[in-house]
Each structure stands twice: as C-alpha cells, then as structure tokens.
Short mmCIF file of C-alpha atoms in Angstrom, two decimals:
data_model
loop_
_atom_site.label_atom_id
_atom_site.label_comp_id
_atom_site.label_asym_id
_atom_site.label_seq_id
_atom_site.Cartn_x
_atom_site.Cartn_y
_atom_site.Cartn_z
CA UNK A 219 12.46 1.58 -24.42
CA UNK A 220 15.88 -0.05 -24.02
CA UNK A 221 16.87 -1.96 -20.89
CA UNK A 222 19.28 0.87 -20.08
CA UNK A 223 16.47 3.38 -20.44
CA UNK A 224 14.23 1.28 -18.21
CA UNK A 225 16.91 1.15 -15.52
CA UNK A 226 17.45 4.92 -15.67
CA UNK A 227 13.71 5.56 -15.32
CA UNK A 228 13.48 3.12 -12.39
CA UNK A 229 16.36 4.93 -10.65
CA UNK A 230 14.60 8.26 -11.07
CA UNK A 231 11.34 6.85 -9.72
CA UNK A 232 13.09 5.21 -6.76
CA UNK A 233 14.93 8.43 -5.90
CA UNK A 234 11.79 10.53 -6.30
CA UNK A 235 9.82 8.17 -4.06
CA UNK A 236 12.42 8.32 -1.30
CA UNK A 237 12.58 12.12 -1.35
CA UNK A 238 8.82 12.64 -1.67
CA UNK A 239 8.19 10.31 1.27
CA UNK A 240 10.78 12.19 3.34
CA UNK A 241 9.76 15.80 2.65
CA UNK A 242 6.74 15.91 0.38
CA UNK A 243 6.39 16.54 -3.33
CA UNK A 244 6.35 20.34 -3.26
CA UNK A 245 9.64 20.46 -1.34
CA UNK A 246 11.36 17.97 -3.65
CA UNK A 247 13.16 19.52 -6.61
CA UNK A 248 14.23 17.92 -9.85
CA UNK A 249 17.85 18.63 -8.88
CA UNK A 250 17.33 16.77 -5.58
CA UNK A 251 16.02 13.76 -7.49
CA UNK A 252 18.84 13.81 -10.03
CA UNK A 253 21.49 14.03 -7.32
CA UNK A 254 20.09 11.05 -5.44
CA UNK A 255 19.51 9.04 -8.62
CA UNK A 256 22.99 9.87 -9.93
CA UNK A 257 21.70 10.86 -13.34
CA UNK A 258 21.59 13.93 -15.57
CA UNK A 259 18.94 16.45 -16.53
CA UNK A 260 19.17 15.12 -20.04
CA UNK A 261 18.19 11.67 -18.82
CA UNK A 262 15.36 13.14 -16.77
CA UNK A 263 13.87 15.10 -19.64
CA UNK A 264 14.27 12.11 -21.92
CA UNK A 265 11.66 10.33 -19.75
CA UNK A 266 9.61 13.20 -18.32
CA UNK A 267 8.47 16.50 -19.77
CA UNK A 268 8.21 18.19 -16.37
CA UNK A 269 8.00 17.65 -12.62
CA UNK A 270 4.21 17.36 -13.02
CA UNK A 271 4.75 14.59 -15.58
CA UNK A 272 7.01 12.82 -13.10
CA UNK A 273 4.38 13.14 -10.35
CA UNK A 274 1.77 11.40 -12.49
CA UNK A 275 4.19 8.66 -13.47
CA UNK A 276 5.51 8.21 -9.93
CA UNK A 277 2.13 7.50 -8.36
CA UNK A 278 1.30 5.03 -11.13
CA UNK A 279 4.69 3.33 -10.74
CA UNK A 280 4.27 3.10 -6.97
CA UNK A 281 0.67 1.91 -7.22
CA UNK A 282 1.58 -0.83 -9.67
CA UNK A 283 4.23 -2.21 -7.34
CA UNK A 284 2.00 -1.79 -4.29
CA UNK A 285 -1.04 -3.56 -5.71
CA UNK A 286 1.17 -6.29 -7.15
CA UNK A 287 2.49 -6.93 -3.64
CA UNK A 288 -1.00 -7.17 -2.11
CA UNK A 289 -2.24 -9.46 -4.89
CA UNK A 290 0.83 -11.67 -4.53
CA UNK A 291 0.37 -12.02 -0.77
CA UNK A 292 -3.31 -12.87 -1.26
CA UNK A 293 -2.55 -15.44 -3.97
CA UNK A 294 0.16 -17.09 -1.86
CA UNK A 295 -2.21 -17.34 1.12
CA UNK A 296 -4.88 -18.88 -1.10
CA UNK A 297 -2.39 -21.41 -2.47
CA UNK A 298 -1.42 -22.50 1.06
CA UNK A 299 -4.93 -22.82 2.54
CA UNK A 300 -8.41 -23.94 1.53
CA UNK A 301 -10.30 -22.31 4.42
CA UNK A 302 -11.05 -18.59 3.79
CA UNK A 303 -10.33 -17.80 7.46
CA UNK A 304 -6.86 -19.34 7.26
CA UNK A 305 -6.26 -17.50 3.99
CA UNK A 306 -7.24 -14.18 5.57
CA UNK A 307 -5.06 -14.62 8.64
CA UNK A 308 -2.11 -15.73 6.50
CA UNK A 309 -2.62 -12.72 4.21
CA UNK A 310 -2.72 -10.25 7.12
CA UNK A 311 0.29 -11.87 8.81
CA UNK A 312 2.33 -11.77 5.60
CA UNK A 313 1.62 -8.06 5.23
CA UNK A 314 2.74 -7.48 8.81
CA UNK A 315 6.07 -9.08 7.97
CA UNK A 316 6.40 -6.96 4.85
CA UNK A 317 5.56 -3.62 6.47
CA UNK A 318 7.87 -4.13 9.47
CA UNK A 319 10.92 -5.26 7.49
CA UNK A 320 13.85 -3.36 9.11
CA UNK A 321 15.88 -3.65 5.90
CA UNK A 322 13.25 -1.71 3.94
CA UNK A 323 11.54 0.56 6.48
CA UNK A 324 8.45 2.40 5.31
CA UNK A 325 8.73 6.19 5.42
CA UNK A 326 4.98 6.66 5.26
CA UNK A 327 2.35 6.33 2.56
CA UNK A 328 2.69 7.69 -0.95
CA UNK A 329 -1.10 8.02 -1.28
CA UNK A 330 -1.22 10.14 1.88
CA UNK A 331 1.43 12.47 0.44
CA UNK A 332 -0.57 12.91 -2.75
CA UNK A 333 -3.80 13.40 -0.78
CA UNK A 334 -2.28 16.00 1.55
CA UNK A 335 -0.79 17.91 -1.40
CA UNK A 336 -3.76 17.36 -3.71
CA UNK A 337 -3.83 21.00 -4.83
CA UNK A 338 -0.47 20.42 -6.55
CA UNK A 339 -1.85 17.71 -8.84
CA UNK A 340 -4.38 17.75 -11.64
CA UNK A 341 -7.79 16.09 -11.45
CA UNK A 342 -6.60 13.01 -13.35
CA UNK A 343 -3.86 12.26 -10.80
CA UNK A 344 -6.22 12.86 -7.87
CA UNK A 345 -8.78 10.52 -9.41
CA UNK A 346 -6.11 7.88 -9.99
CA UNK A 347 -5.06 7.96 -6.32
CA UNK A 348 -8.70 7.52 -5.28
CA UNK A 349 -9.06 4.58 -7.68
CA UNK A 350 -5.92 2.93 -6.30
CA UNK A 351 -7.25 3.16 -2.76
CA UNK A 352 -10.51 1.61 -3.97
CA UNK A 353 -8.60 -1.22 -5.68
CA UNK A 354 -6.60 -1.81 -2.50
CA UNK A 355 -9.79 -1.87 -0.42
CA UNK A 356 -11.42 -4.23 -2.92
CA UNK A 357 -8.75 -6.88 -2.26
CA UNK A 358 -9.70 -6.84 1.42
CA UNK A 359 -13.44 -6.75 0.65
CA UNK A 360 -13.13 -10.01 -1.29
CA UNK A 361 -11.21 -11.74 1.50
CA UNK A 362 -13.60 -10.56 4.23
CA UNK A 363 -16.68 -11.50 2.23
CA UNK A 364 -15.39 -15.05 1.82
CA UNK A 365 -15.01 -15.32 5.60
CA UNK A 366 -18.44 -13.78 6.29
CA UNK A 367 -20.03 -16.26 3.87
CA UNK A 368 -18.46 -19.15 5.78
CA UNK A 369 -18.49 -17.93 9.39
CA UNK A 370 -21.30 -15.77 10.85
CA UNK A 371 -19.95 -12.65 12.59
CA UNK A 372 -20.91 -12.11 16.24
CA UNK A 373 -21.99 -8.54 15.40
CA UNK A 374 -23.55 -7.13 12.21
CA UNK A 375 -20.76 -6.05 9.89
CA UNK A 376 -20.09 -5.88 6.17
CA UNK A 377 -17.00 -6.83 4.22
CA UNK A 378 -16.66 -3.21 3.10
CA UNK A 379 -16.73 -1.92 6.67
CA UNK A 380 -13.97 -4.33 7.69
CA UNK A 381 -11.94 -3.54 4.57
CA UNK A 382 -12.16 0.21 5.15
CA UNK A 383 -11.30 -0.37 8.81
CA UNK A 384 -8.08 -2.23 8.05
CA UNK A 385 -7.03 0.20 5.30
CA UNK A 386 -7.61 3.10 7.71
CA UNK A 387 -5.66 1.23 10.37
CA UNK A 388 -2.72 0.73 8.01
CA UNK A 389 -2.75 4.38 6.92
CA UNK A 390 -2.87 5.57 10.52
CA UNK A 391 -0.17 3.11 11.51
CA UNK A 392 2.11 4.43 8.79
CA UNK A 393 1.67 7.97 10.10
CA UNK A 394 2.61 6.86 13.63
CA UNK A 395 5.41 4.70 12.26
CA UNK A 396 6.96 7.72 10.58
CA UNK A 397 6.42 10.00 13.59
CA UNK A 398 7.93 7.53 16.06
CA UNK A 399 10.65 6.18 13.79
CA UNK A 400 9.45 2.70 14.71
CA UNK A 401 8.91 0.18 11.90
CA UNK A 402 6.77 -2.08 14.09
CA UNK A 403 3.79 0.21 14.72
CA UNK A 404 1.64 -0.76 11.72
CA UNK A 405 2.30 -4.47 12.24
CA UNK A 406 1.29 -4.21 15.91
CA UNK A 407 -1.98 -2.55 14.95
CA UNK A 408 -2.62 -5.25 12.35
CA UNK A 409 -1.98 -7.92 15.00
CA UNK A 410 -4.56 -6.23 17.24
CA UNK A 411 -7.00 -6.20 14.33
CA UNK A 412 -6.48 -9.93 13.86
CA UNK A 413 -7.27 -10.44 17.56
CA UNK A 414 -10.51 -8.49 17.04
CA UNK A 415 -11.40 -10.73 14.10
CA UNK A 416 -11.12 -13.85 16.28
CA UNK A 417 -13.77 -12.32 18.58
CA UNK A 418 -15.96 -11.24 15.69
CA UNK A 419 -16.08 -14.54 13.80
CA UNK A 420 -17.43 -17.59 15.64
CA UNK A 421 -15.71 -20.33 13.70
CA UNK A 422 -17.19 -23.07 15.92
CA UNK A 423 -20.67 -21.95 14.85
CA UNK A 424 -20.07 -22.71 11.18
#
C-alpha cells in the first residue's frame, strides 16, 4: 500500500474510533465516518469491503496501538530502574499521566464498546477482543510476579489477581471518566491502587 493509501486508512480508523467511542458502533454509519475523515466512499471501499470489515480492522488497529503503548511504558520503566518495585511504580505512574492527558482525553474503552455490542460482531472479532484483554493483563502479571518474587506480600495474593484487579479498575475508571466528563478519574483510582500496593508489599522484609 502506498504512503497516501496508508494515510487515508489511518484517517478512516481515527474517525471511526472517535465516533464509535462517542455513540457506539451500531449507531455509527459509514457516512458519519467519511464526513469526519474528510474522505470519499470510493476511498472507504478501496480499504474495506463493508462496515463489518471496518469493525474487525478497527479493533485490531486500536489494539496494536494500545498494546504498543503499554509495552513501551513497561520497557521505559525497566530501563530506568533495576528494582522490580520501582519499575512497577514507574510503569503505573506513567500510565496515569497518559490516561489523564487533557490534550487527548479518553472517551472510554474500545474493548468495552465491542463487548457491550458483541452481538454485532462475528466470533473471530469477539475472540480477538478477549485475546487482547488477556495480552494486556499478561503485561501486568509479569510486572506483579517480579515484585512478588522479590518482596513477600502481607496477604496471600497472586500476580494474576492483582493484574485483573488493576485492569478492572482501569475499565471501571474509564466508564466513570466518560460519565463525569473528568479525565482524572482513572488516574486517581490508579493512584489509590498504588497506595494499596505499598501496604501489601513489605519492602523492608526483603
């Protein structure tokens, strides 16, 4: 695909994401997307055979960017610190900065939209969304396990439990963030989670 074609496809994805996050996939029409993207039906059907084809591509496009962001934040934290605790806190703090950026406010969670409207998508798309959430959780599992291996928790807990807890916290925070129109909700909940971690892990006992 040419660079021009790549740019046109990116514009369509970006417009589709904005509209889907605002009003859901079922309520978003191809014409809505084309108007926001400033492109033609010919350009749309050059890249996508249908709205269903766009839906499958959109979630993969979003997931690729999303997971790349999480992996980048984790890698940067690991490059700055040797201690797994310091890496974890840096990683969580960096995400808080990202999710509360007033210049790029989150309108919710793409995975939640696809989950809520799951009947509109085929089994392959639904399975992909589930796999993305598992991949996202796996990043946290690795970071929590490294801390557990180094610092004994004050209460019995597994890395998976903590990972699912923080992913659930982020998803819930995004719902409240959208409902309240306040970009700081998810970050505040993450900060509270970090405070809980300081009580859970007795670093002086290592």
